[in-house]
Amino acid sequence: MLNVSPRQRPYETLPGLTPLGIPAVAPLPAGESDDTQRLVERFGDAILAAGMHHGQQVVYVKPEQLVALAEFAKSDPKLQYEAIVDVSSVDRSELPADGARFHAVYQLRSYARKQHLMVVCPADEGGDPEVPSLAGVYKGAIWPEREVWDLMGVRFAGHPDHRRIMMPESWPNHPLQKQVPVGGEEVPFTLTWSDPEFESFGKQVMAAESLPPVVPPGMSRENMIINMGPHHPSTHGVLRLVVELDGETVVNVDPDLGYLHSGFEKTGENKRYKDFVYYTDRMDYLSAMSNNLGYCVTVEKLLGIDIPERAERLRVIMAELQRVASHLFWLSTHALDVSGTGMALLMYATRERERILDLFEMACGARLTVGYMRIGGVSRDIPPAFLGHLEEFLRAMPIRISEYESMLTHGPLWEERLRGIGKLTRDEVINMGLTGPMLRGSGVDWDLRRDAPYSGYEKYDFKVPVFTEGDSYARYLVRMEEMRQSLRIIRQAIDNLPDGPYRVEDRKVTPPPRAELDVSMEALIHHFKLMTEGFQVPPGMYYHGIESSKGELGFFVYSDGSAKPYRLHVRGPSFNNLYAVSKMSKGAMLSDIVTNIGSIDIVLGEVDR
Amino acid sequence: MGLEEKLPEGIITTQLETLVNWSRENSTWPLLFGLACCAIEMIATGSSRHDISRYGSELFRASPRQADLMIVSGRVSNKMAPVIKRLYDQMSEPKWVIAMGICASAGGPFNNYAIVQGVDKIIPVDVYVPGCPPRPEGLLYAMDKLRAKQGKDNFRTYANLNASPAPATPEDIESLETLRQPQRA
Ligand code: SF4
């Protein structure tokens, strides 16, 4: 296989950088809540531990009772955990802790009761590690479980479609297991013409052999099977869909992911907490600010630090600007795919998007991969001219949105291509674990900014647009209204922007200002320690979801007390949302697949991670 | 000199090679093909503010048969590498490649199991653009560099190309041997 080298990079082997004596952790809950109490009463001995951990409800359950617990949690009127939002896993082999090597971690969500429950299930040892599959209870578990199998090697007994999802079928290992090296290449620090490395450097020609095509399970050769992507203009990146057609009617769709799999999670586990912020930009590159925000908030929760008011407001301004920018990009490409006015709209929407990118550039110097936020605040204060430009943008934007709507909303072509296409009912979206505009287009009144506020969103007054039709047109309306609401939030954030620090003063996470380094030895030491070692995060685990432009962007961090995350998992909203494409497209026309993909609003960097 | 003075107005003389290069420089059609974050900057280059059509390159062609230029805009994963290779093979000569961004040039921040450390390991690259992502101006500058290179092409380069005939069947394209063959004389 390509590219798998057992060598570690040199800085990781320098003495003193990986603190030994990591405490033996299995983040154990303490205390209890009504929900955990109810589960303990019902399942008794099958519950290994239950209670609150970092303010989140956690239940450890034996694998035998996992499915029963999920069924109970879903159907019990006092619990109503209707949806599964994420499945991840931890390989605990490097922890000096006893018990099962693998833990599967599930995040359940109750929309009705606004509750979140984390369920941890140790995998059965002996042969392949195995836990029972929850696919029978929640459809939304199907893809995340496949991902866990692919990357971590935990089997799911009774899974309806037990295949790899990201890596090619022939991949020799499960990359997230701790004994598998990061891979990559060792780059010589200095290179001269006489070095032997130079012989091959940059000149290797690697095998790029395709695998023979396989017909996905459930498809019949009787019909026509075509391949859409990974090089296709309207799959918004490198998504491959294998489509079974009867005439022009879609019988079956099988998405093939992983063409942009970049190993974010594995990389994250080998970077210090502070260094991973820049990687989050590159995941959902259309909403880099939201990704920054989600990651920083999660780590801050584990660290237990509160950030200054000004930083919080600045973060909200940036995240909402990013939402508008992302929706603008979605709108222009979606229109380009399905409607005749597309090219014009692409040009108009890009014009406004460029203005937002200019604002980002003023604040942090980059347009796309911003890296603006830091754990504990933002990297720098906004320049004085920023607010003036922002005001100007806020004045212009509502008129622009109306302009776009006048081009599209009642256009016969637009309505024809969107109305009634990709219909999903309320129960379906919940069961499939979809989030964001997919939920709100199908009548679920849920927005994490309002219902599980973070970063001070409870202080803002905004509406959450909800439509009940469940078709692509409803999702279009949701996103258009979201842009307007984002502008409202930004308005309020500017009006209440206080003066003060833009980053916590805690020297453990924030380097001292440059001027201090010249006069204070202590500052110098802090700076040195922070730059060489990073900061340590107390042991524990935390899942935090934020409302990014595409849906719930979740980060799951499992810390062993060192300066690097022991396990870092990202719940990409596009990944879970994309699962719906098969359901939406079955029985529709081939051309509707394009509408459906556009209407889900995917970014492949986040789908594949 | 002498001839031009005798010709009626509006007619100029030039070498055929210069004329061909001139037209290639001014209508290089890129392949409509985006990989990751850099693709977004590529789209930004193509749309309103930066307007790549000043270079005659606004026609992003979805079919490799109609494209002259492949802008590898983003990180190349191991699963994607064969696809890129095949797309490149399907483009007709003369063809050029711009490796946009540090990922396509050398793997960039992703020094790990999933990413090919530089697209030049599977296809030959003409211009590398540093940046993560390069700004649209950076890509336009790369186009300038490419034009300079196209201007220096001569017919003799292409005369020898038949030494490595285009592979005919998919099996041929994907085998290791075809990858090792020199792509250009
Ligand atoms: S070079 Fe940077 S911006 Fe471009 S694809 Fe790589 S990570 Fe993304």
Coordinates of N, CA, C and O and ligand atoms in Angstrom, one line a residue, chain A residues 282, chain B residues 36-38 74-75 101-103 109-110 131-133, ligand 1:
Chain A
R282 N -9.6 23.1 7.7 CA -9.5 22.4 6.5 C -10.5 21.2 6.4 O -10.5 20.5 5.4
Chain B
A36 N -10.2 19.8 -2.8 CA -10.5 20.2 -1.4 C -10.6 21.7 -1.3 O -11.0 22.4 -2.2
C37 N -10.1 22.2 -0.2 CA -10.2 23.6 0.1 C -9.7 24.5 -1.0 O -10.3 25.5 -1.4
C38 N -8.6 24.1 -1.6 CA -8.0 24.9 -2.7 C -9.0 25.1 -3.8 O -9.0 26.1 -4.6
G74 N -5.9 20.7 -4.3 CA -6.2 20.1 -3.0 C -5.4 18.8 -2.8 O -4.6 18.4 -3.6
R75 N -5.7 18.2 -1.6 CA -5.0 17.0 -1.2 C -5.4 15.8 -2.0 O -6.6 15.6 -2.3
G101 N -1.5 24.7 -4.3 CA -1.4 24.5 -2.8 C -0.4 23.5 -2.4 O 0.1 22.7 -3.1
I102 N -0.1 23.6 -1.1 CA 1.0 22.8 -0.6 C 0.6 21.3 -0.5 O 1.5 20.5 -0.7
C103 N -0.7 21.0 -0.4 CA -1.1 19.6 -0.4 C -0.7 18.9 -1.7 O -0.2 17.8 -1.7
P109 N 0.0 19.8 5.3 CA -0.2 19.5 6.7 C -0.5 18.0 6.9 O -0.5 17.6 8.0
F110 N -0.8 17.3 5.9 CA -1.3 16.0 6.1 C -0.2 14.9 5.8 O -0.3 14.2 4.8
G131 N 1.2 27.8 -0.9 CA 0.0 28.5 -0.2 C -0.9 27.4 0.3 O -0.9 26.3 -0.1
C132 N -1.7 27.8 1.3 CA -2.6 26.9 1.9 C -3.9 27.6 2.3 O -4.0 27.9 3.5
P133 N -4.8 27.9 1.5 CA -4.7 27.8 0.0 C -4.0 29.0 -0.6 O -4.0 30.0 0.0
Ligands
SF4_1 S1 -3.1 23.3 0.5 FE1 -4.3 23.9 2.3 S2 -6.1 24.8 1.5 FE2 -5.2 23.6 -0.2 S3 -6.1 21.6 -0.1 FE3 -4.3 21.5 1.2 S4 -5.0 22.0 3.2 FE4 -6.6 22.7 1.8

